[in-house]
Amino acid sequence: ELLKDRGWLYFYRQEWEKAEHDLQQALQSTPVERKILQADIYDVMASLNREAGNHGRALTYAERALALREEEGDLLRIAKSHGNLGLLYRTMNEYGHAIAAYKEAMTTYQKIGNQELTAMALLNIGAAYFLSQNNKAAITAYQQSLAICQTIGLPLIELKAHYNLAEALAAAHQTDPAVKHWQAGYQICQQHNFDDQEADFLELAQIIQIPSITARREPDPNDPRAG
């Protein structure tokens, strides 16, 4: 467990060789019956190889993690593995496989009644459709995610849905709906003080060139950052 966790830390610090060394040692030290731990280690190894551009190895490790979790029958972890595969396929520009993997994850999340993770899976599905230039399918997936967020109250995911919808609708030359979603998402950023996301929305406004957006807030004279 400690070697796996240190491997993650090296991964986040982009110290690839040290991460690989710890993960290999962790795998060799793990008892055969500890399948969940083995799967978790394979997950890190898949992420490590994905970042390094070794997609073949990354795919092998991700599939091993999935197989071990299927043996254990833990639905939540199985869905996580499908989501990881979806991310890997998306990195490889294999959007059809990515969508299929994300849908597997979504089906499992729906089965266990996890609405938040279902909403996230729908965002991932929409993103894969958008990258494959299927705007219509992307917009549908984003709208489904948004509906869940608004029903159960998930502001952080909701603003991501609005962001993605603004982007996709603008790409489809549907300017008015794009503006409405941009404004709705931007308002959530302000309500909840999501400063990083607010900056993303302001950047998106320039990228998609929506002329009617004048939502940038006036500087607060009492804010030490002002001026």
Tab-separated table of N, CA and C in Angstrom, residues 74-179:
chain	number	residue	atom	x	y	z
A	74	ASP	N	-16.941	-6.129	-7.517
A	74	ASP	CA	-17.218	-4.817	-6.929
A	74	ASP	C	-17.654	-3.873	-8.051
A	75	LEU	N	-18.962	-3.597	-8.119
A	75	LEU	CA	-19.506	-2.849	-9.256
A	75	LEU	C	-18.925	-1.443	-9.369
A	76	LEU	N	-18.750	-0.767	-8.234
A	76	LEU	CA	-18.237	0.597	-8.286
A	76	LEU	C	-16.819	0.624	-8.847
A	77	ARG	N	-16.001	-0.324	-8.432
A	77	ARG	CA	-14.625	-0.373	-8.933
A	77	ARG	C	-14.592	-0.814	-10.396
A	78	ILE	N	-15.503	-1.704	-10.779
A	78	ILE	CA	-15.593	-2.116	-12.180
A	78	ILE	C	-15.921	-0.907	-13.059
A	79	ALA	N	-16.868	-0.097	-12.597
A	79	ALA	CA	-17.239	1.103	-13.349
A	79	ALA	C	-16.065	2.063	-13.442
A	80	LYS	N	-15.300	2.176	-12.354
A	80	LYS	CA	-14.117	3.038	-12.371
A	80	LYS	C	-13.136	2.567	-13.438
A	81	SER	N	-12.954	1.255	-13.538
A	81	SER	CA	-12.035	0.717	-14.549
A	81	SER	C	-12.522	1.045	-15.953
A	82	HIS	N	-13.817	0.923	-16.187
A	82	HIS	CA	-14.353	1.288	-17.501
A	82	HIS	C	-14.109	2.769	-17.792
A	83	GLY	N	-14.268	3.610	-16.762
A	83	GLY	CA	-14.002	5.030	-16.943
A	83	GLY	C	-12.542	5.291	-17.274
A	84	ASN	N	-11.636	4.562	-16.612
A	84	ASN	CA	-10.212	4.708	-16.907
A	84	ASN	C	-9.889	4.287	-18.339
A	85	LEU	N	-10.533	3.208	-18.777
A	85	LEU	CA	-10.334	2.776	-20.160
A	85	LEU	C	-10.851	3.826	-21.136
A	86	GLY	N	-11.988	4.425	-20.784
A	86	GLY	CA	-12.530	5.484	-21.634
A	86	GLY	C	-11.569	6.639	-21.781
A	87	LEU	N	-10.953	7.052	-20.662
A	87	LEU	CA	-9.975	8.140	-20.712
A	87	LEU	C	-8.771	7.760	-21.571
A	88	LEU	N	-8.324	6.529	-21.433
A	88	LEU	CA	-7.173	6.076	-22.214
A	88	LEU	C	-7.500	6.060	-23.703
A	89	TYR	N	-8.653	5.503	-24.053
A	89	TYR	CA	-9.039	5.478	-25.467
A	89	TYR	C	-9.198	6.898	-26.019
A	90	ARG	N	-9.695	7.804	-25.180
A	90	ARG	CA	-9.841	9.192	-25.634
A	90	ARG	C	-8.476	9.807	-25.906
A	91	THR	N	-7.503	9.514	-25.051
A	91	THR	CA	-6.142	9.997	-25.261
A	91	THR	C	-5.561	9.462	-26.559
A	92	MET	N	-5.972	8.236	-26.913
A	92	MET	CA	-5.495	7.589	-28.131
A	92	MET	C	-6.299	8.011	-29.364
A	93	ASN	N	-7.267	8.921	-29.167
A	93	ASN	CA	-8.151	9.384	-30.249
A	93	ASN	C	-9.041	8.276	-30.794
A	94	GLU	N	-9.265	7.230	-30.009
A	94	GLU	CA	-10.169	6.148	-30.404
A	94	GLU	C	-11.516	6.403	-29.717
A	95	TYR	N	-12.246	7.352	-30.295
A	95	TYR	CA	-13.425	7.874	-29.614
A	95	TYR	C	-14.574	6.874	-29.534
A	96	GLY	N	-14.703	6.003	-30.525
A	96	GLY	CA	-15.745	4.985	-30.476
A	96	GLY	C	-15.551	4.055	-29.293
A	97	HIS	N	-14.310	3.601	-29.086
A	97	HIS	CA	-14.013	2.743	-27.941
A	97	HIS	C	-14.192	3.514	-26.631
A	98	ALA	N	-13.813	4.788	-26.630
A	98	ALA	CA	-13.967	5.610	-25.428
A	98	ALA	C	-15.430	5.725	-25.039
A	99	ILE	N	-16.286	5.996	-26.013
A	99	ILE	CA	-17.715	6.138	-25.751
A	99	ILE	C	-18.291	4.835	-25.212
A	100	ALA	N	-17.885	3.710	-25.810
A	100	ALA	CA	-18.380	2.409	-25.349
A	100	ALA	C	-17.973	2.154	-23.900
A	101	ALA	N	-16.715	2.488	-23.555
A	101	ALA	CA	-16.237	2.273	-22.184
A	101	ALA	C	-16.976	3.183	-21.202
A	102	TYR	N	-17.146	4.448	-21.569
A	102	TYR	CA	-17.868	5.379	-20.704
A	102	TYR	C	-19.315	4.938	-20.498
A	103	LYS	N	-19.928	4.396	-21.543
A	103	LYS	CA	-21.318	3.929	-21.419
A	103	LYS	C	-21.410	2.719	-20.494
A	104	GLU	N	-20.396	1.852	-20.544
A	104	GLU	CA	-20.357	0.727	-19.602
A	104	GLU	C	-20.310	1.252	-18.168
A	105	ALA	N	-19.457	2.252	-17.945
A	105	ALA	CA	-19.365	2.841	-16.612
A	105	ALA	C	-20.698	3.458	-16.205
A	106	MET	N	-21.324	4.203	-17.113
A	106	MET	CA	-22.586	4.864	-16.808
A	106	MET	C	-23.678	3.855	-16.452
A	107	THR	N	-23.745	2.765	-17.209
A	107	THR	CA	-24.757	1.743	-16.946
A	107	THR	C	-24.611	1.183	-15.537
A	108	THR	N	-23.371	0.978	-15.115
A	108	THR	CA	-23.124	0.456	-13.772
A	108	THR	C	-23.496	1.481	-12.716
A	109	TYR	N	-23.142	2.733	-12.940
A	109	TYR	CA	-23.504	3.781	-11.983
A	109	TYR	C	-25.021	3.884	-11.843
A	110	GLN	N	-25.723	3.745	-12.962
A	110	GLN	CA	-27.183	3.770	-12.910
A	110	GLN	C	-27.715	2.577	-12.135
A	111	LYS	N	-27.082	1.423	-12.327
A	111	LYS	CA	-27.520	0.197	-11.660
A	111	LYS	C	-27.416	0.314	-10.151
A	112	ILE	N	-26.340	0.964	-9.669
A	112	ILE	CA	-26.160	1.089	-8.222
A	112	ILE	C	-26.770	2.378	-7.681
A	113	GLY	N	-27.386	3.157	-8.564
A	113	GLY	CA	-28.121	4.345	-8.129
A	113	GLY	C	-27.265	5.542	-7.781
A	114	ASN	N	-26.054	5.642	-8.358
A	114	ASN	CA	-25.179	6.774	-8.077
A	114	ASN	C	-25.385	7.843	-9.148
A	115	GLN	N	-26.210	8.825	-8.814
A	115	GLN	CA	-26.567	9.860	-9.785
A	115	GLN	C	-25.404	10.790	-10.101
A	116	GLU	N	-24.595	11.100	-9.100
A	116	GLU	CA	-23.476	12.012	-9.333
A	116	GLU	C	-22.490	11.427	-10.335
A	117	LEU	N	-22.123	10.162	-10.156
A	117	LEU	CA	-21.183	9.539	-11.081
A	117	LEU	C	-21.826	9.297	-12.447
A	118	THR	N	-23.135	9.090	-12.476
A	118	THR	CA	-23.837	8.989	-13.752
A	118	THR	C	-23.727	10.301	-14.522
A	119	ALA	N	-23.909	11.417	-13.810
A	119	ALA	CA	-23.792	12.729	-14.453
A	119	ALA	C	-22.389	12.950	-14.996
A	120	MET	N	-21.368	12.530	-14.231
A	120	MET	CA	-19.991	12.676	-14.704
A	120	MET	C	-19.728	11.806	-15.928
A	121	ALA	N	-20.261	10.578	-15.916
A	121	ALA	CA	-20.077	9.681	-17.059
A	121	ALA	C	-20.711	10.281	-18.314
A	122	LEU	N	-21.868	10.901	-18.153
A	122	LEU	CA	-22.524	11.539	-19.296
A	122	LEU	C	-21.685	12.692	-19.843
A	123	LEU	N	-21.043	13.434	-18.963
A	123	LEU	CA	-20.140	14.490	-19.433
A	123	LEU	C	-18.997	13.897	-20.245
A	124	ASN	N	-18.451	12.782	-19.758
A	124	ASN	CA	-17.351	12.137	-20.480
A	124	ASN	C	-17.808	11.613	-21.841
A	125	ILE	N	-19.004	11.037	-21.866
A	125	ILE	CA	-19.559	10.557	-23.134
A	125	ILE	C	-19.720	11.724	-24.104
A	126	GLY	N	-20.282	12.818	-23.598
A	126	GLY	CA	-20.466	13.989	-24.443
A	126	GLY	C	-19.157	14.532	-24.967
A	127	ALA	N	-18.128	14.543	-24.112
A	127	ALA	CA	-16.823	15.060	-24.536
A	127	ALA	C	-16.227	14.201	-25.644
A	128	ALA	N	-16.382	12.877	-25.519
A	128	ALA	CA	-15.869	11.984	-26.560
A	128	ALA	C	-16.622	12.188	-27.870
A	129	TYR	N	-17.941	12.368	-27.789
A	129	TYR	CA	-18.717	12.664	-29.001
A	129	TYR	C	-18.269	13.995	-29.616
A	130	PHE	N	-18.038	14.988	-28.755
A	130	PHE	CA	-17.638	16.304	-29.255
A	130	PHE	C	-16.296	16.222	-29.977
A	131	LEU	N	-15.360	15.494	-29.391
A	131	LEU	CA	-14.039	15.351	-30.004
A	131	LEU	C	-14.103	14.580	-31.320
A	132	SER	N	-15.107	13.708	-31.433
A	132	SER	CA	-15.282	12.963	-32.687
A	132	SER	C	-16.134	13.735	-33.686
A	133	GLN	N	-16.449	15.010	-33.322
A	133	GLN	CA	-17.190	15.934	-34.186
A	133	GLN	C	-18.645	15.506	-34.395
A	134	ASN	N	-19.192	14.817	-33.409
A	134	ASN	CA	-20.620	14.483	-33.414
A	134	ASN	C	-21.298	15.406	-32.404
A	135	ASN	N	-21.526	16.646	-32.837
A	135	ASN	CA	-22.064	17.660	-31.926
A	135	ASN	C	-23.452	17.310	-31.400
A	136	LYS	N	-24.290	16.756	-32.258
A	136	LYS	CA	-25.657	16.456	-31.854
A	136	LYS	C	-25.678	15.477	-30.688
A	137	ALA	N	-24.902	14.399	-30.792
A	137	ALA	CA	-24.852	13.411	-29.713
A	137	ALA	C	-24.212	14.004	-28.466
A	138	ALA	N	-23.191	14.858	-28.661
A	138	ALA	CA	-22.526	15.499	-27.524
A	138	ALA	C	-23.504	16.366	-26.746
A	139	ILE	N	-24.270	17.170	-27.458
A	139	ILE	CA	-25.234	18.071	-26.814
A	139	ILE	C	-26.280	17.271	-26.045
A	140	THR	N	-26.745	16.175	-26.620
A	140	THR	CA	-27.737	15.335	-25.934
A	140	THR	C	-27.182	14.795	-24.623
A	141	ALA	N	-25.953	14.282	-24.643
A	141	ALA	CA	-25.331	13.742	-23.430
A	141	ALA	C	-25.138	14.837	-22.380
A	142	TYR	N	-24.678	15.998	-22.814
A	142	TYR	CA	-24.490	17.107	-21.877
A	142	TYR	C	-25.816	17.526	-21.248
A	143	GLN	N	-26.868	17.569	-22.050
A	143	GLN	CA	-28.180	17.959	-21.526
A	143	GLN	C	-28.688	16.947	-20.502
A	144	GLN	N	-28.441	15.670	-20.738
A	144	GLN	CA	-28.848	14.640	-19.782
A	144	GLN	C	-28.090	14.791	-18.465
A	145	SER	N	-26.793	15.097	-18.561
A	145	SER	CA	-25.999	15.329	-17.360
A	145	SER	C	-26.523	16.546	-16.605
A	146	LEU	N	-26.800	17.605	-17.328
A	146	LEU	CA	-27.293	18.837	-16.720
A	146	LEU	C	-28.603	18.596	-15.978
A	147	ALA	N	-29.492	17.812	-16.560
A	147	ALA	CA	-30.791	17.535	-15.933
A	147	ALA	C	-30.608	16.844	-14.582
A	148	ILE	N	-29.674	15.901	-14.517
A	148	ILE	CA	-29.405	15.218	-13.248
A	148	ILE	C	-28.869	16.211	-12.223
A	149	CYS	N	-27.917	17.034	-12.639
A	149	CYS	CA	-27.301	18.001	-11.725
A	149	CYS	C	-28.326	18.969	-11.151
A	150	GLN	N	-29.219	19.432	-11.991
A	150	GLN	CA	-30.222	20.394	-11.539
A	150	GLN	C	-31.270	19.735	-10.646
A	151	THR	N	-31.491	18.448	-10.835
A	151	THR	CA	-32.482	17.735	-10.030
A	151	THR	C	-31.991	17.486	-8.615
A	152	ILE	N	-30.727	17.078	-8.477
A	152	ILE	CA	-30.235	16.699	-7.140
A	152	ILE	C	-29.250	17.717	-6.556
A	153	GLY	N	-28.926	18.769	-7.310
A	153	GLY	CA	-28.073	19.822	-6.785
A	153	GLY	C	-26.597	19.483	-6.773
A	154	LEU	N	-25.984	19.564	-7.944
A	154	LEU	CA	-24.548	19.306	-8.078
A	154	LEU	C	-23.920	20.491	-8.819
A	155	PRO	N	-23.697	21.608	-8.121
A	155	PRO	CA	-23.296	22.835	-8.825
A	155	PRO	C	-21.978	22.728	-9.591
A	156	LEU	N	-21.001	22.005	-9.051
A	156	LEU	CA	-19.707	21.937	-9.729
A	156	LEU	C	-19.804	21.171	-11.046
A	157	ILE	N	-20.574	20.078	-11.040
A	157	ILE	CA	-20.770	19.322	-12.275
A	157	ILE	C	-21.713	20.085	-13.201
A	158	GLU	N	-22.689	20.763	-12.619
A	158	GLU	CA	-23.644	21.529	-13.434
A	158	GLU	C	-22.937	22.602	-14.245
A	159	LEU	N	-22.001	23.308	-13.618
A	159	LEU	CA	-21.324	24.373	-14.387
A	159	LEU	C	-20.457	23.781	-15.497
A	160	LYS	N	-19.928	22.558	-15.268
A	160	LYS	CA	-19.175	21.892	-16.336
A	160	LYS	C	-20.092	21.539	-17.497
A	161	ALA	N	-21.321	21.115	-17.176
A	161	ALA	CA	-22.291	20.805	-18.231
A	161	ALA	C	-22.632	22.064	-19.020
A	162	HIS	N	-22.836	23.175	-18.312
A	162	HIS	CA	-23.122	24.441	-19.001
A	162	HIS	C	-21.937	24.857	-19.882
A	163	TYR	N	-20.737	24.707	-19.354
A	163	TYR	CA	-19.528	25.050	-20.122
A	163	TYR	C	-19.476	24.228	-21.412
A	164	ASN	N	-19.649	22.920	-21.269
A	164	ASN	CA	-19.558	22.046	-22.436
A	164	ASN	C	-20.677	22.313	-23.436
A	165	LEU	N	-21.870	22.612	-22.915
A	165	LEU	CA	-22.984	22.926	-23.808
A	165	LEU	C	-22.717	24.231	-24.558
A	166	ALA	N	-22.198	25.236	-23.869
A	166	ALA	CA	-21.878	26.501	-24.541
A	166	ALA	C	-20.877	26.266	-25.658
A	167	GLU	N	-19.868	25.449	-25.377
A	167	GLU	CA	-18.832	25.155	-26.369
A	167	GLU	C	-19.409	24.401	-27.566
A	168	ALA	N	-20.206	23.362	-27.282
A	168	ALA	CA	-20.749	22.530	-28.361
A	168	ALA	C	-21.787	23.284	-29.182
A	169	LEU	N	-22.638	24.053	-28.508
A	169	LEU	CA	-23.660	24.806	-29.231
A	169	LEU	C	-23.036	25.899	-30.091
A	170	ALA	N	-21.997	26.528	-29.587
A	170	ALA	CA	-21.294	27.537	-30.398
A	170	ALA	C	-20.675	26.895	-31.625
A	171	ALA	N	-20.118	25.694	-31.448
A	171	ALA	CA	-19.530	24.981	-32.589
A	171	ALA	C	-20.593	24.605	-33.608
A	172	ALA	N	-21.838	24.421	-33.141
A	172	ALA	CA	-22.953	24.092	-34.023
A	172	ALA	C	-23.648	25.357	-34.547
A	173	HIS	N	-23.049	26.522	-34.278
A	173	HIS	CA	-23.568	27.820	-34.729
A	173	HIS	C	-24.931	28.131	-34.127
A	174	GLN	N	-25.180	27.646	-32.911
A	174	GLN	CA	-26.416	27.963	-32.184
A	174	GLN	C	-26.042	28.986	-31.093
A	175	THR	N	-25.868	30.212	-31.516
A	175	THR	CA	-25.292	31.230	-30.652
A	175	THR	C	-26.157	31.556	-29.444
A	176	ASP	N	-27.453	31.750	-29.635
A	176	ASP	CA	-28.314	32.155	-28.520
A	176	ASP	C	-28.336	31.112	-27.394
A	177	PRO	N	-28.556	29.816	-27.696
A	177	PRO	CA	-28.489	28.826	-26.617
A	177	PRO	C	-27.113	28.753	-25.980
A	178	ALA	N	-26.069	28.934	-26.789
A	178	ALA	CA	-24.702	28.911	-26.243
A	178	ALA	C	-24.515	30.022	-25.223
A	179	VAL	N	-25.004	31.215	-25.553
A	179	VAL	CA	-24.905	32.354	-24.632
A	179	VAL	C	-25.642	32.056	-23.329
